[in-house]
Coordinates of C-alpha atoms in Angstrom, one line a residue:
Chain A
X24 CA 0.0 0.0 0.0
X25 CA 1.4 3.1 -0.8
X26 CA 1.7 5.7 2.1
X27 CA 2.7 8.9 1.1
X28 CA 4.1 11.2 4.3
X29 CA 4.7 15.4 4.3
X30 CA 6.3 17.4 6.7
X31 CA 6.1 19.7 8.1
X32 CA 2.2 19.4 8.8
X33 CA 2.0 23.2 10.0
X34 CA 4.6 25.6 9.0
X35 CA 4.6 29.7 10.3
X36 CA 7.2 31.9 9.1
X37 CA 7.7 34.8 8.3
X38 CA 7.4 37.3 4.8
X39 CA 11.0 37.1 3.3
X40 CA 11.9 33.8 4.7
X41 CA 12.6 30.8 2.9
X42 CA 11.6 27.4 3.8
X43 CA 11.1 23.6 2.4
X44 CA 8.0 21.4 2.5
X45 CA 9.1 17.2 2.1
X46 CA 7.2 15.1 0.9
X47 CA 8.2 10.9 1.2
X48 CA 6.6 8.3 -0.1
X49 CA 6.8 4.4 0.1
X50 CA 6.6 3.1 -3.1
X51 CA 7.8 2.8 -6.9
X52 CA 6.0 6.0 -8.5
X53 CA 5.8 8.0 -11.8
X54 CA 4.1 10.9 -11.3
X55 CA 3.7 13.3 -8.3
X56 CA 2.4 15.9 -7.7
X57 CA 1.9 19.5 -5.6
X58 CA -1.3 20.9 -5.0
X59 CA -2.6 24.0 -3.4
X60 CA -5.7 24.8 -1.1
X61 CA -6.6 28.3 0.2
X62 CA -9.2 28.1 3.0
X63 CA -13.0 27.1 1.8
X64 CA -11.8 26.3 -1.8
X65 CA -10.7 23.3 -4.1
X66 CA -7.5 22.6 -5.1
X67 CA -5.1 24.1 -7.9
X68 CA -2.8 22.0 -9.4
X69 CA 0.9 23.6 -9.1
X70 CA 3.1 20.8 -10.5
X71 CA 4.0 17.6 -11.7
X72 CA 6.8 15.9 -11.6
X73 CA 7.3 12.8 -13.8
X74 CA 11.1 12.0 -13.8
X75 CA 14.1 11.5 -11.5
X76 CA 15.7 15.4 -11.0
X77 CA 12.5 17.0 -12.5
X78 CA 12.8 20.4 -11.1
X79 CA 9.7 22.6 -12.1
X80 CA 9.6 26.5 -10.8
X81 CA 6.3 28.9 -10.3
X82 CA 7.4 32.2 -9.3
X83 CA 8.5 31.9 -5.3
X84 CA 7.8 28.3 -5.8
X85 CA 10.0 25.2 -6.8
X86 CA 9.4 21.9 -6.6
X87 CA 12.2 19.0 -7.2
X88 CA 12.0 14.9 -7.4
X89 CA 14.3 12.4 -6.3
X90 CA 12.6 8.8 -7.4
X91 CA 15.7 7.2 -5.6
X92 CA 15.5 9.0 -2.2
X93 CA 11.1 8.8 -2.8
X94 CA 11.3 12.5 -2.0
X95 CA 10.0 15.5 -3.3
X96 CA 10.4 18.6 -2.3
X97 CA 8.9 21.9 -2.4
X98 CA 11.1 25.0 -1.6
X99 CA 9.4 28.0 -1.4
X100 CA 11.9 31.4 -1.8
X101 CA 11.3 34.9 0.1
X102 CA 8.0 33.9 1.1
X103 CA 4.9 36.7 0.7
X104 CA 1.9 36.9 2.7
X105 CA -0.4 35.7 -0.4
X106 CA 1.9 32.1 -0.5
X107 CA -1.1 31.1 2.9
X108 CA -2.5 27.9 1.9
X109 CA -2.5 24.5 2.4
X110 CA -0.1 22.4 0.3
X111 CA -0.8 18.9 -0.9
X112 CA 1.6 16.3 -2.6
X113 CA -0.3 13.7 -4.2
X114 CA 1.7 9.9 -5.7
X115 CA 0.6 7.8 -8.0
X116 CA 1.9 4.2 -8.7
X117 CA 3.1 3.6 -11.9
X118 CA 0.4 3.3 -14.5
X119 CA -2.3 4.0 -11.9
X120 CA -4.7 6.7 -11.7
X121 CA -5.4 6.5 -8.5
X122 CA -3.4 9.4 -6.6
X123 CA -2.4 9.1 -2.8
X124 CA -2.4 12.5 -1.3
X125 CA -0.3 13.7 2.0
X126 CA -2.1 14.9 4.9
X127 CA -1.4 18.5 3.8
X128 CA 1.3 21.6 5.2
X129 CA -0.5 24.4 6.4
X130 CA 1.3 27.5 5.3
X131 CA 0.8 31.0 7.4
X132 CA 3.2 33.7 5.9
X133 CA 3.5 35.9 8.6
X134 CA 4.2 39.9 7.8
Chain B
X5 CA -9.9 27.0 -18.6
X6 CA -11.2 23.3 -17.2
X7 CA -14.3 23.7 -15.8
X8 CA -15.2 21.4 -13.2
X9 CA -18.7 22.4 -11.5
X10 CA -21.0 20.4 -8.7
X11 CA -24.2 20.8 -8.0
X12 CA -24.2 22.2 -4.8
X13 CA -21.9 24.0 -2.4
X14 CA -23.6 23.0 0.7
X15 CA -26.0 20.3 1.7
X16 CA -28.1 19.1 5.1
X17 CA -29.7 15.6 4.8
X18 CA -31.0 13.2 7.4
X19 CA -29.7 10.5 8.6
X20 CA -30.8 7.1 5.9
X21 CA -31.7 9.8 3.2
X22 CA -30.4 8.7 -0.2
X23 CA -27.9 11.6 -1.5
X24 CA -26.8 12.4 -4.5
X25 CA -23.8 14.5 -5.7
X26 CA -23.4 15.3 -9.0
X27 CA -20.1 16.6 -10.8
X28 CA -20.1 18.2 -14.8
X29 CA -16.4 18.8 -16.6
X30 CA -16.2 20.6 -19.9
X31 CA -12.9 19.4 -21.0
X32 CA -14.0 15.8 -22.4
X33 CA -11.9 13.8 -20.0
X34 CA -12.0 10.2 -19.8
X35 CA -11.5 9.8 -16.4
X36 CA -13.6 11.1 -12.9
X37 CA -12.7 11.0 -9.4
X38 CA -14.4 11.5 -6.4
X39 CA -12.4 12.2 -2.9
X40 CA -13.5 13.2 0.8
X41 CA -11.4 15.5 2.3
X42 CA -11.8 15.2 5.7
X43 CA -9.5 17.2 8.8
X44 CA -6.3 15.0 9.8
X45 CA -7.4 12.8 7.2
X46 CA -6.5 14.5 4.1
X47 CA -8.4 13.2 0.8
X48 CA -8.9 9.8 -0.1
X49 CA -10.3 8.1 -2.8
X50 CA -13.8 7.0 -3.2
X51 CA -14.5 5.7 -6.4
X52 CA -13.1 6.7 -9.9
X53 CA -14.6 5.9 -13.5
X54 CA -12.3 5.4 -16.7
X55 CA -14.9 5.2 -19.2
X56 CA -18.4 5.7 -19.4
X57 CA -20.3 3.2 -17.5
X58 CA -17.0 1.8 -16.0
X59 CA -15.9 2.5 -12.4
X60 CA -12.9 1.3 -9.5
X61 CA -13.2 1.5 -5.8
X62 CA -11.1 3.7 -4.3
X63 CA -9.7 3.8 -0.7
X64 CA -13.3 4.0 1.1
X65 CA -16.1 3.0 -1.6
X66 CA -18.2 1.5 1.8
X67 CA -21.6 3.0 1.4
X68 CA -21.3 4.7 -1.8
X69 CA -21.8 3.7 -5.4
X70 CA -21.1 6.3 -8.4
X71 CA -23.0 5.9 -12.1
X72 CA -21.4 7.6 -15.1
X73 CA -23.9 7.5 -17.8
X74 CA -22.2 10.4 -19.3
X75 CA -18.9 11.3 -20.6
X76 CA -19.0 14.9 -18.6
X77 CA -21.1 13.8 -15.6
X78 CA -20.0 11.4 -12.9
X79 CA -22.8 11.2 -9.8
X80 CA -21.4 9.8 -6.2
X81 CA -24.8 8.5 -4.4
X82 CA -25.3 7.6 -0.8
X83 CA -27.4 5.0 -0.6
X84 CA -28.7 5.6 2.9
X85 CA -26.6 8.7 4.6
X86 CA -25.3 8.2 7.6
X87 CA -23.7 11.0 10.1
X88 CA -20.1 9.9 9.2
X89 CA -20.2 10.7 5.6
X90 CA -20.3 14.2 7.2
X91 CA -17.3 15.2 5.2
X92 CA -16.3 17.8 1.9
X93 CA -16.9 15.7 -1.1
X94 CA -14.4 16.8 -3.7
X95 CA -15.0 15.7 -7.5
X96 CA -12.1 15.5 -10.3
X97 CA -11.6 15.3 -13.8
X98 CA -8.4 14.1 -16.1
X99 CA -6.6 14.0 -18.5
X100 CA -4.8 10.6 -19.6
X101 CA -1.8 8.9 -19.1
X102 CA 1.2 9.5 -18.8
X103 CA 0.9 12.8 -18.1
X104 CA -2.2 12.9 -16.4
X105 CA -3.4 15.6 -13.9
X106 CA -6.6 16.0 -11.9
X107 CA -8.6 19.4 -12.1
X108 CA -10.9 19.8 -8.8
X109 CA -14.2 20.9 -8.5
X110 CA -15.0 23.6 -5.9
X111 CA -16.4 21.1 -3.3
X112 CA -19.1 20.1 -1.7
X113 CA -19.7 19.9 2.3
X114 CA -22.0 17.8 3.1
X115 CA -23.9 17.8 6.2
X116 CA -25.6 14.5 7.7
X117 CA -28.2 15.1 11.4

């Protein structure tokens, strides 16, 4: 069964700062990717990721995968006030629809 | 833009009501998802459809079936609501393989007394 963990699950810090959201996950995958949540809504696709050292970058966002290590990472540089949201990775096995999402990171850009 | 819409934002049902949740996308994807997001829990898979008139279970397809008569439309029902399908019911459409990503619906939170 595939388990896919994040961490940090809540993250404060503050405008300017710069930070890193992980994301592990347990099995052979070929596709992940980073989703974004702002309170009361649905989510907005950011990224994905389908090969070993895919690095992908969205303004103050950048998101990286090692398919060795199972990790992903999202770095997020000189962080603003409007970056508040929850961020999601989601995993898929290979050939498989079905996504496996992490339990979320709770962004709060602090001024 | 994908466009994926649901028929209602809100919803309060009783407890053994039969529910229904419907979900339209505009972008002539093959296949349909539908998640519960629920706090600490994060979303997980209910049931997804391929194909018209073909479906999967998911992670938690207890006390749910789906019918996709339609390309665009895919319908979660609860057969007989209970108080912990209390939950956001989150709907998704995509494109294929291999590059397939999932647009999201805005999200339905549903309410079972």
């Amino acid at each position: 069964e595939l388990k896919v963990e994040q961490n940090p699950l809540f993250l404060s810090m503050q405008e300017g700062k710069n930070y890193t959201i992980y994301c592990n996950y347990s099995t052979t995958s070929d596709r992940l990717y980073w989703y974004r949540q702002d309170p009361g809504k649905s989510l907005e696709s950011l990224f994905v990721l389908l090969s070993n050292g895919a690095v992908k970058q969205e303004g103050r966002l950048m998101a990286s995968l090692d398919t060795k290590a199972r990790l992903s990472t999202l770095h997020i540089t000189a962080a603003v006030h409007d970056l508040s949201a929850t961020y999601f990775c989601a995993v898929a096995e290979v050939g498989n629809y079905k996504l496996t999402f992490g339990k979320g990171t709770l962004l709060t850009v602090n001024p | 833009d994908v466009k994926v819409t649901q028929s209602s934002r809100y919803l309060v049902k009783r407890t053994g009501e039969k529910v229904f949740l419907e979900c339209v996308q505009d972008m002539d994807h093959e296949n349909m998802f539908w998640y519960r997001q629920d706090p600490g829990l994060g979303l997980r898979l209910i049931y997804f459809s391929y194909d018209v008139k073909m479906k999967e279970k998911g992670d938690i397809p207890e006390g749910y079936s789906v019918s996709r008569e339609k390309k665009e439309r895919f319908s979660l029902i609860l057969e007989s609501a209970s108080t912990n399908q209390t939950s956001m019911y989150l709907c998704a459409s995509g494109t294929s393989l291999p590059q397939e990503t999932q647009y999201f619906g805005p999200g339905t939170r549903l309410l079972v007394l």
